[in-house]
Amino acid sequence: MSIRVTTYNPAIMSWALTRADKNIDQLQSKQGLEKLPEWLSQQRAPTLKQLEKFAKAVYVPLGYLFLPEPPVEELPLTFFRSAQNPRQRPSLSLYQTVQKLKQRQDWLVDFKKDQGHDALDFVGAFTTNSNVHTAAQNLYNILKIPRAWYWEIPNREASLKYLIEKVEAAGIFTTFSGVVNANNKRPIDRNEFRGFALVNEYAPFVFVNSNDAKSAQIFTLMHEVAHILVGASTGTDLYRLLPTEDPIEQFCDDVASEFLVPTDEFVASWQQTENFNSLSRKFKVSTLLLAKKAMRFELISIERYLEHYREVMAYWQTVKNSSESTSGNYYYTKVRRVGAQFARYVDSAVKSDQLLYRDAYQLLNMKGDSYQRLVTEFI
């Protein structure tokens, strides 16, 4: 007969339900959790196996269920939301995604220091009072790319790949994922958060929600890289590509826009054509970013911009829904999710006996066979 556990805390179970945005009916329908209401009211005690199943269902460590009070969970960054898209608290998806990247960053900082690496001099080199054009020009230099880099790139996917490689070569680590910690059953809502930056002078990280269109990912990438230049660990929902009123968000937004679409080139191109699709093919960015730039210089009204936004989102959602059943190569997806440069550092640490395979698997959310193939064939 299974031994029932009486030392669990039902108040923590209720907290865990709210934290995971779950309700009793959702979990009660799962096998093994039918008696959840009785556990919460302490009319009946669960077994250890049942507690383990509950903990897994609400994404908490089993030990949490025995705490006297809920643990304090704070984000190591400031998260800005547009006034049009408020949320009372960070979601569990956001918290656990940030938590995972912070774990990777902490390990990498220690490893790089042990290896004698120098700090990156561009981290925190600018302030919100810096000139936007100067910051954008410095970003070209940091990434070692020409100002008109987009002329040589055939499409947006190639543009994103090109920029990721340049950003990582400069010492900034990237993660592109649309799910929480490699769990394909936990997609990340792009309206909840599109990206964030974790600043560190040795190992800065940027995260981009890959559940967005490629052009939107390009903008989010450069927006978060701009955060590295300012030295501010922050995240945003980038709602409608409209920044919050925060000066850091406004500055990073402007730097990303100037970097991707230089103002003088844009104005000259606008005089030749006002067709956003044509301009998008030239600059390899979304028509939304171009419409926003046009709105900024009063070439179109804010009403026209918002109308264009709704049109683009409706079209993109149709395309996304029609392709949801298709799946890409697991290893290419994994490289985007963990970052090729980070995976190389992990592999280097393993091969120099400074990291156990077990810990490498945990850092990359992988198992043995898939890890070996990743490091031998894809990075």
Short mmCIF file of C-alpha atoms in Angstrom, two decimals:
data_model
loop_
_atom_site.label_atom_id
_atom_site.label_comp_id
_atom_site.label_asym_id
_atom_site.label_seq_id
_atom_site.Cartn_x
_atom_site.Cartn_y
_atom_site.Cartn_z
CA MET A 1 0.00 0.00 0.00
CA SER A 2 1.29 3.45 -0.91
CA ILE A 3 2.28 5.65 2.00
CA ARG A 4 0.50 9.00 2.06
CA VAL A 5 2.39 12.23 2.67
CA THR A 6 0.92 14.55 5.28
CA THR A 7 3.70 17.14 5.55
CA TYR A 8 2.97 18.93 2.28
CA ASN A 9 1.65 22.51 2.34
CA PRO A 10 -1.72 22.96 0.56
CA ALA A 11 -1.19 26.73 0.50
CA ILE A 12 1.94 26.16 -1.60
CA MET A 13 -0.06 23.92 -3.93
CA SER A 14 -2.58 26.74 -4.43
CA TRP A 15 0.27 29.18 -5.06
CA ALA A 16 1.80 26.78 -7.59
CA LEU A 17 -1.51 26.54 -9.46
CA THR A 18 -1.74 30.32 -9.75
CA ARG A 19 1.93 30.62 -10.65
CA ALA A 20 1.51 28.15 -13.53
CA ASP A 21 -1.75 29.79 -14.63
CA LYS A 22 -3.56 26.49 -14.13
CA ASN A 23 -6.92 25.73 -12.56
CA ILE A 24 -8.13 22.74 -10.57
CA ASP A 25 -10.35 21.44 -13.37
CA GLN A 26 -7.43 21.35 -15.82
CA LEU A 27 -5.28 19.23 -13.52
CA GLN A 28 -8.08 17.14 -12.03
CA SER A 29 -8.72 15.72 -15.49
CA LYS A 30 -5.21 14.24 -15.57
CA GLN A 31 -4.71 10.66 -14.47
CA GLY A 32 -3.44 10.52 -10.90
CA LEU A 33 -4.61 14.02 -10.00
CA GLU A 34 -8.34 13.32 -9.69
CA LYS A 35 -8.26 13.90 -5.93
CA LEU A 36 -6.58 17.31 -6.16
CA PRO A 37 -9.50 19.20 -4.49
CA GLU A 38 -9.26 16.83 -1.52
CA TRP A 39 -5.51 17.42 -1.22
CA LEU A 40 -6.02 21.17 -1.27
CA SER A 41 -8.65 20.96 1.47
CA GLN A 42 -6.56 18.34 3.35
CA GLN A 43 -9.50 15.96 3.42
CA ARG A 44 -7.20 13.37 1.91
CA ALA A 45 -3.41 13.18 1.70
CA PRO A 46 -1.61 12.40 -1.58
CA THR A 47 1.10 9.81 -2.09
CA LEU A 48 4.64 10.87 -2.90
CA LYS A 49 4.14 9.75 -6.51
CA GLN A 50 1.01 11.89 -6.77
CA LEU A 51 2.86 14.90 -5.35
CA GLU A 52 5.63 14.37 -7.89
CA LYS A 53 3.07 14.30 -10.70
CA PHE A 54 1.46 17.50 -9.41
CA ALA A 55 4.84 19.24 -9.12
CA LYS A 56 5.70 18.30 -12.71
CA ALA A 57 2.31 19.51 -13.95
CA VAL A 58 2.78 22.97 -12.40
CA TYR A 59 6.53 23.23 -13.13
CA VAL A 60 7.88 23.42 -9.58
CA PRO A 61 10.56 21.40 -7.80
CA LEU A 62 9.00 18.79 -5.53
CA GLY A 63 10.68 20.36 -2.51
CA TYR A 64 8.68 23.56 -2.97
CA LEU A 65 5.51 21.74 -1.87
CA PHE A 66 6.89 21.34 1.66
CA LEU A 67 7.93 24.97 2.20
CA PRO A 68 6.13 27.04 4.84
CA GLU A 69 5.83 29.99 2.44
CA PRO A 70 6.24 30.48 -1.33
CA PRO A 71 9.80 31.33 -2.39
CA VAL A 72 10.54 34.85 -3.57
CA GLU A 73 11.07 34.70 -7.33
CA GLU A 74 12.49 37.87 -8.81
CA LEU A 75 13.64 38.57 -12.34
CA PRO A 76 17.27 39.72 -12.62
CA LEU A 77 16.11 42.40 -15.04
CA THR A 78 13.52 45.12 -15.48
CA PHE A 79 10.68 44.23 -17.80
CA PHE A 80 8.92 47.00 -19.68
CA ARG A 81 5.45 46.66 -21.15
CA SER A 82 3.66 48.98 -23.48
CA ALA A 83 0.70 50.76 -21.93
CA GLN A 84 -1.55 49.03 -24.48
CA ASN A 85 -0.44 45.58 -23.30
CA PRO A 86 -0.39 45.56 -19.48
CA ARG A 87 0.20 42.47 -17.33
CA GLN A 88 0.13 42.27 -13.57
CA ARG A 89 3.13 39.99 -13.12
CA PRO A 90 5.73 38.19 -15.22
CA SER A 91 4.49 34.86 -16.47
CA LEU A 92 6.05 31.58 -15.42
CA SER A 93 7.26 31.17 -19.01
CA LEU A 94 9.20 34.42 -18.78
CA TYR A 95 10.58 33.68 -15.32
CA GLN A 96 11.84 30.20 -16.21
CA THR A 97 13.27 31.32 -19.56
CA VAL A 98 15.24 34.10 -17.87
CA GLN A 99 16.26 31.72 -15.10
CA LYS A 100 17.72 29.24 -17.61
CA LEU A 101 19.72 31.88 -19.46
CA LYS A 102 20.98 33.31 -16.17
CA GLN A 103 22.22 29.85 -15.23
CA ARG A 104 24.09 29.59 -18.54
CA GLN A 105 25.48 33.07 -18.15
CA ASP A 106 26.72 32.49 -14.59
CA TRP A 107 28.56 29.34 -15.66
CA LEU A 108 30.07 31.01 -18.74
CA VAL A 109 31.27 34.10 -16.85
CA ASP A 110 33.18 31.90 -14.39
CA PHE A 111 34.61 29.79 -17.21
CA LYS A 112 35.76 32.79 -19.27
CA LYS A 113 37.38 34.42 -16.25
CA ASP A 114 39.22 31.17 -15.43
CA GLN A 115 40.45 31.09 -19.03
CA GLY A 116 41.80 34.63 -18.77
CA HIS A 117 39.37 36.32 -21.17
CA ASP A 118 39.15 40.10 -21.15
CA ALA A 119 35.95 42.00 -20.52
CA LEU A 120 34.13 43.40 -23.57
CA ASP A 121 34.75 47.13 -23.78
CA PHE A 122 31.51 47.97 -25.61
CA VAL A 123 29.22 46.72 -22.80
CA GLY A 124 27.69 49.79 -21.19
CA ALA A 125 29.70 52.12 -23.41
CA PHE A 126 26.67 54.31 -24.24
CA THR A 127 23.93 56.10 -22.32
CA THR A 128 20.47 57.26 -23.29
CA ASN A 129 22.00 60.70 -23.83
CA SER A 130 24.35 59.35 -26.51
CA ASN A 131 23.78 60.25 -30.15
CA VAL A 132 21.69 57.55 -31.85
CA HIS A 133 23.57 57.81 -35.15
CA THR A 134 26.92 57.54 -33.35
CA ALA A 135 25.75 54.46 -31.44
CA ALA A 136 24.51 52.82 -34.65
CA GLN A 137 27.82 53.55 -36.38
CA ASN A 138 29.71 52.03 -33.45
CA LEU A 139 27.52 48.97 -33.71
CA TYR A 140 28.61 48.49 -37.33
CA ASN A 141 32.21 48.64 -36.12
CA ILE A 142 31.62 46.27 -33.21
CA LEU A 143 29.97 43.70 -35.47
CA LYS A 144 32.50 44.36 -38.25
CA ILE A 145 29.92 44.80 -40.97
CA PRO A 146 29.44 47.54 -43.60
CA ARG A 147 26.70 50.12 -43.19
CA ALA A 148 24.88 48.87 -46.29
CA TRP A 149 25.25 45.19 -45.34
CA TYR A 150 21.71 44.42 -46.54
CA TRP A 151 22.68 44.86 -50.24
CA GLU A 152 24.59 41.57 -50.22
CA ILE A 153 21.91 39.52 -48.42
CA PRO A 154 19.23 37.74 -50.51
CA ASN A 155 16.38 37.46 -47.97
CA ARG A 156 15.31 37.84 -44.35
CA GLU A 157 16.27 34.34 -43.23
CA ALA A 158 19.76 34.90 -44.62
CA SER A 159 19.82 38.32 -42.94
CA LEU A 160 18.93 36.85 -39.58
CA LYS A 161 21.59 34.14 -39.93
CA TYR A 162 24.17 36.75 -40.96
CA LEU A 163 23.41 39.04 -38.02
CA ILE A 164 23.40 36.17 -35.50
CA GLU A 165 26.85 35.10 -36.67
CA LYS A 166 28.19 38.65 -36.45
CA VAL A 167 26.65 39.28 -33.03
CA GLU A 168 28.07 36.05 -31.62
CA ALA A 169 31.49 36.69 -33.17
CA ALA A 170 31.55 40.00 -31.28
CA GLY A 171 31.09 38.15 -27.98
CA ILE A 172 27.33 38.46 -27.45
CA PHE A 173 25.53 35.16 -26.91
CA THR A 174 22.17 34.62 -28.57
CA THR A 175 19.22 32.35 -27.85
CA PHE A 176 16.26 32.01 -30.21
CA SER A 177 13.42 29.89 -28.88
CA GLY A 178 9.66 29.71 -29.04
CA VAL A 179 9.27 27.26 -26.14
CA VAL A 180 10.23 27.16 -22.48
CA ASN A 181 13.42 25.21 -21.79
CA ALA A 182 13.16 22.97 -24.87
CA ASN A 183 9.66 21.81 -23.86
CA ASN A 184 7.67 21.85 -27.10
CA LYS A 185 4.44 21.61 -25.11
CA ARG A 186 5.11 25.02 -23.55
CA PRO A 187 5.10 27.59 -26.37
CA ILE A 188 6.00 31.19 -25.57
CA ASP A 189 3.37 33.74 -26.53
CA ARG A 190 5.07 36.46 -28.59
CA ASN A 191 2.59 38.98 -27.18
CA GLU A 192 3.84 38.15 -23.68
CA PHE A 193 7.50 38.84 -24.42
CA ARG A 194 9.53 39.17 -27.58
CA GLY A 195 12.99 39.44 -26.13
CA PHE A 196 15.29 40.43 -23.30
CA ALA A 197 18.94 41.12 -22.57
CA LEU A 198 21.12 39.91 -19.68
CA VAL A 199 24.07 42.26 -19.47
CA ASN A 200 27.51 41.15 -18.34
CA GLU A 201 30.89 42.49 -19.44
CA TYR A 202 32.21 38.97 -20.01
CA ALA A 203 29.19 37.13 -21.34
CA PRO A 204 26.20 39.25 -22.38
CA PHE A 205 23.15 37.25 -23.48
CA VAL A 206 20.17 38.21 -25.63
CA PHE A 207 16.99 36.19 -26.02
CA VAL A 208 14.62 36.42 -29.00
CA ASN A 209 11.19 34.79 -29.18
CA SER A 210 11.28 32.68 -32.34
CA ASN A 211 7.48 32.51 -32.49
CA ASP A 212 7.69 35.78 -34.40
CA ALA A 213 8.16 36.52 -38.08
CA LYS A 214 11.80 36.53 -39.22
CA SER A 215 11.74 40.27 -39.82
CA ALA A 216 10.42 40.85 -36.29
CA GLN A 217 13.17 38.61 -34.89
CA ILE A 218 15.75 40.72 -36.71
CA PHE A 219 14.47 43.88 -35.06
CA THR A 220 14.21 42.26 -31.62
CA LEU A 221 17.78 40.95 -31.94
CA MET A 222 19.21 44.38 -32.67
CA HIS A 223 16.99 46.05 -30.06
CA GLU A 224 18.37 43.71 -27.39
CA VAL A 225 21.94 44.14 -28.65
CA ALA A 226 21.43 47.88 -28.16
CA HIS A 227 20.61 47.09 -24.53
CA ILE A 228 24.08 45.56 -24.23
CA LEU A 229 25.60 48.82 -25.47
CA VAL A 230 23.65 50.73 -22.82
CA GLY A 231 24.45 48.15 -20.15
CA ALA A 232 20.84 47.62 -19.09
CA SER A 233 19.41 44.15 -18.43
CA THR A 234 15.82 44.58 -19.56
CA GLY A 235 13.07 42.90 -21.53
CA THR A 236 10.07 44.10 -23.48
CA ASP A 237 6.99 42.95 -25.34
CA LEU A 238 7.72 45.45 -28.18
CA TYR A 239 3.96 45.81 -28.54
CA ARG A 240 3.15 46.93 -32.09
CA LEU A 241 6.80 47.97 -32.30
CA LEU A 242 5.81 50.91 -30.12
CA PRO A 243 8.29 51.35 -27.23
CA THR A 244 7.35 52.24 -23.68
CA GLU A 245 7.96 55.74 -22.44
CA ASP A 246 11.12 54.56 -20.71
CA PRO A 247 14.17 56.42 -22.10
CA ILE A 248 16.26 53.23 -22.29
CA GLU A 249 13.62 51.49 -24.38
CA GLN A 250 13.26 54.52 -26.63
CA PHE A 251 17.02 54.75 -27.15
CA CYS A 252 17.43 51.04 -27.92
CA ASP A 253 14.47 51.20 -30.26
CA ASP A 254 16.01 54.14 -32.13
CA VAL A 255 19.46 52.54 -32.34
CA ALA A 256 18.04 49.29 -33.72
CA SER A 257 15.97 51.19 -36.26
CA GLU A 258 18.90 53.35 -37.35
CA PHE A 259 21.22 50.35 -37.57
CA LEU A 260 18.80 48.35 -39.72
CA VAL A 261 17.44 51.23 -41.80
CA PRO A 262 19.80 54.25 -41.94
CA THR A 263 17.69 57.39 -42.05
CA ASP A 264 19.40 58.99 -45.03
CA GLU A 265 19.06 55.79 -47.07
CA PHE A 266 15.42 55.45 -46.05
CA VAL A 267 14.48 59.02 -47.00
CA ALA A 268 16.23 58.70 -50.36
CA SER A 269 14.47 55.39 -51.01
CA TRP A 270 11.09 56.81 -49.96
CA GLN A 271 11.42 59.52 -52.58
CA GLN A 272 11.73 56.78 -55.20
CA THR A 273 8.93 54.54 -53.91
CA GLU A 274 6.46 54.59 -51.04
CA ASN A 275 5.73 50.91 -51.46
CA PHE A 276 6.56 49.18 -48.16
CA ASN A 277 6.96 45.77 -49.77
CA SER A 278 9.55 47.11 -52.20
CA LEU A 279 11.42 48.87 -49.41
CA SER A 280 11.23 45.73 -47.28
CA ARG A 281 12.97 43.71 -49.99
CA LYS A 282 15.76 46.27 -50.08
CA PHE A 283 16.42 46.66 -46.34
CA LYS A 284 15.50 43.06 -45.37
CA VAL A 285 13.30 44.27 -42.52
CA SER A 286 9.58 44.15 -41.88
CA THR A 287 7.19 46.54 -43.53
CA LEU A 288 6.14 47.41 -39.99
CA LEU A 289 9.55 48.82 -39.14
CA LEU A 290 9.50 50.84 -42.35
CA ALA A 291 5.99 52.09 -41.63
CA LYS A 292 7.11 53.09 -38.16
CA LYS A 293 10.05 54.99 -39.63
CA ALA A 294 7.70 56.71 -42.05
CA MET A 295 5.41 57.63 -39.15
CA ARG A 296 8.40 58.96 -37.19
CA PHE A 297 9.17 61.42 -39.99
CA GLU A 298 5.47 62.24 -40.48
CA LEU A 299 5.37 60.64 -43.90
CA ILE A 300 2.31 58.67 -42.78
CA SER A 301 -0.13 59.11 -39.89
CA ILE A 302 -0.23 56.96 -36.76
CA GLU A 303 -3.67 55.77 -37.88
CA ARG A 304 -2.17 54.54 -41.16
CA TYR A 305 0.61 52.81 -39.23
CA LEU A 306 -1.83 50.98 -36.93
CA GLU A 307 -3.95 50.00 -39.92
CA HIS A 308 -0.87 48.55 -41.61
CA TYR A 309 0.03 46.77 -38.36
CA ARG A 310 -3.35 45.03 -38.24
CA GLU A 311 -3.06 43.99 -41.88
CA VAL A 312 0.40 42.53 -41.40
CA MET A 313 -0.52 40.66 -38.21
CA ALA A 314 -3.62 39.15 -39.82
CA TYR A 315 -1.57 37.96 -42.80
CA TRP A 316 1.29 36.63 -40.65
CA GLN A 317 -1.08 34.70 -38.41
CA THR A 318 -2.64 33.06 -41.47
CA VAL A 319 0.78 32.01 -42.76
CA LYS A 320 1.84 30.77 -39.31
CA ASN A 321 -1.30 28.69 -38.85
CA SER A 322 -0.93 27.10 -42.26
CA SER A 323 2.62 25.97 -41.49
CA GLU A 324 2.27 24.87 -37.86
CA SER A 325 2.42 21.19 -38.74
CA THR A 326 5.79 21.48 -40.42
CA SER A 327 8.92 20.91 -38.37
CA GLY A 328 12.49 21.89 -39.03
CA ASN A 329 15.72 20.02 -38.44
CA TYR A 330 16.13 19.28 -34.72
CA TYR A 331 19.81 20.21 -34.65
CA TYR A 332 19.49 23.47 -36.54
CA THR A 333 16.69 24.40 -34.16
CA LYS A 334 18.84 23.41 -31.18
CA VAL A 335 21.76 25.54 -32.39
CA ARG A 336 19.43 28.55 -32.56
CA ARG A 337 17.99 27.75 -29.14
CA VAL A 338 21.28 27.46 -27.26
CA GLY A 339 23.51 29.56 -29.50
CA ALA A 340 26.39 28.10 -31.50
CA GLN A 341 29.02 30.09 -29.61
CA PHE A 342 27.72 29.01 -26.22
CA ALA A 343 27.65 25.36 -27.34
CA ARG A 344 31.29 25.70 -28.43
CA TYR A 345 32.29 26.97 -24.99
CA VAL A 346 30.45 24.10 -23.32
CA ASP A 347 32.15 21.57 -25.58
CA SER A 348 35.53 23.18 -24.93
CA ALA A 349 34.98 22.93 -21.18
CA VAL A 350 34.00 19.26 -21.46
CA LYS A 351 37.02 18.38 -23.59
CA SER A 352 39.38 20.14 -21.18
CA ASP A 353 37.87 18.27 -18.21
CA GLN A 354 36.45 21.45 -16.70
CA LEU A 355 32.83 20.41 -17.08
CA LEU A 356 31.14 17.04 -16.60
CA TYR A 357 29.09 15.65 -19.46
CA ARG A 358 26.13 15.50 -17.09
CA ASP A 359 26.39 19.26 -16.49
CA ALA A 360 26.86 19.95 -20.19
CA TYR A 361 23.66 18.08 -20.99
CA GLN A 362 21.84 20.10 -18.34
CA LEU A 363 23.15 23.45 -19.62
CA LEU A 364 22.06 22.65 -23.17
CA ASN A 365 18.86 20.75 -22.31
CA MET A 366 20.11 17.70 -24.19
CA LYS A 367 20.88 14.00 -23.80
CA GLY A 368 24.06 12.13 -24.57
CA ASP A 369 23.60 10.94 -28.14
CA SER A 370 22.04 14.18 -29.39
CA TYR A 371 24.71 16.22 -27.60
CA GLN A 372 27.52 14.32 -29.31
CA ARG A 373 26.00 14.79 -32.73
CA LEU A 374 25.38 18.48 -32.11
CA VAL A 375 28.98 19.26 -31.16
CA THR A 376 30.51 17.10 -33.87
CA GLU A 377 28.32 18.00 -36.84
CA PHE A 378 26.49 21.29 -36.22
CA ILE A 379 28.75 23.73 -34.38
#
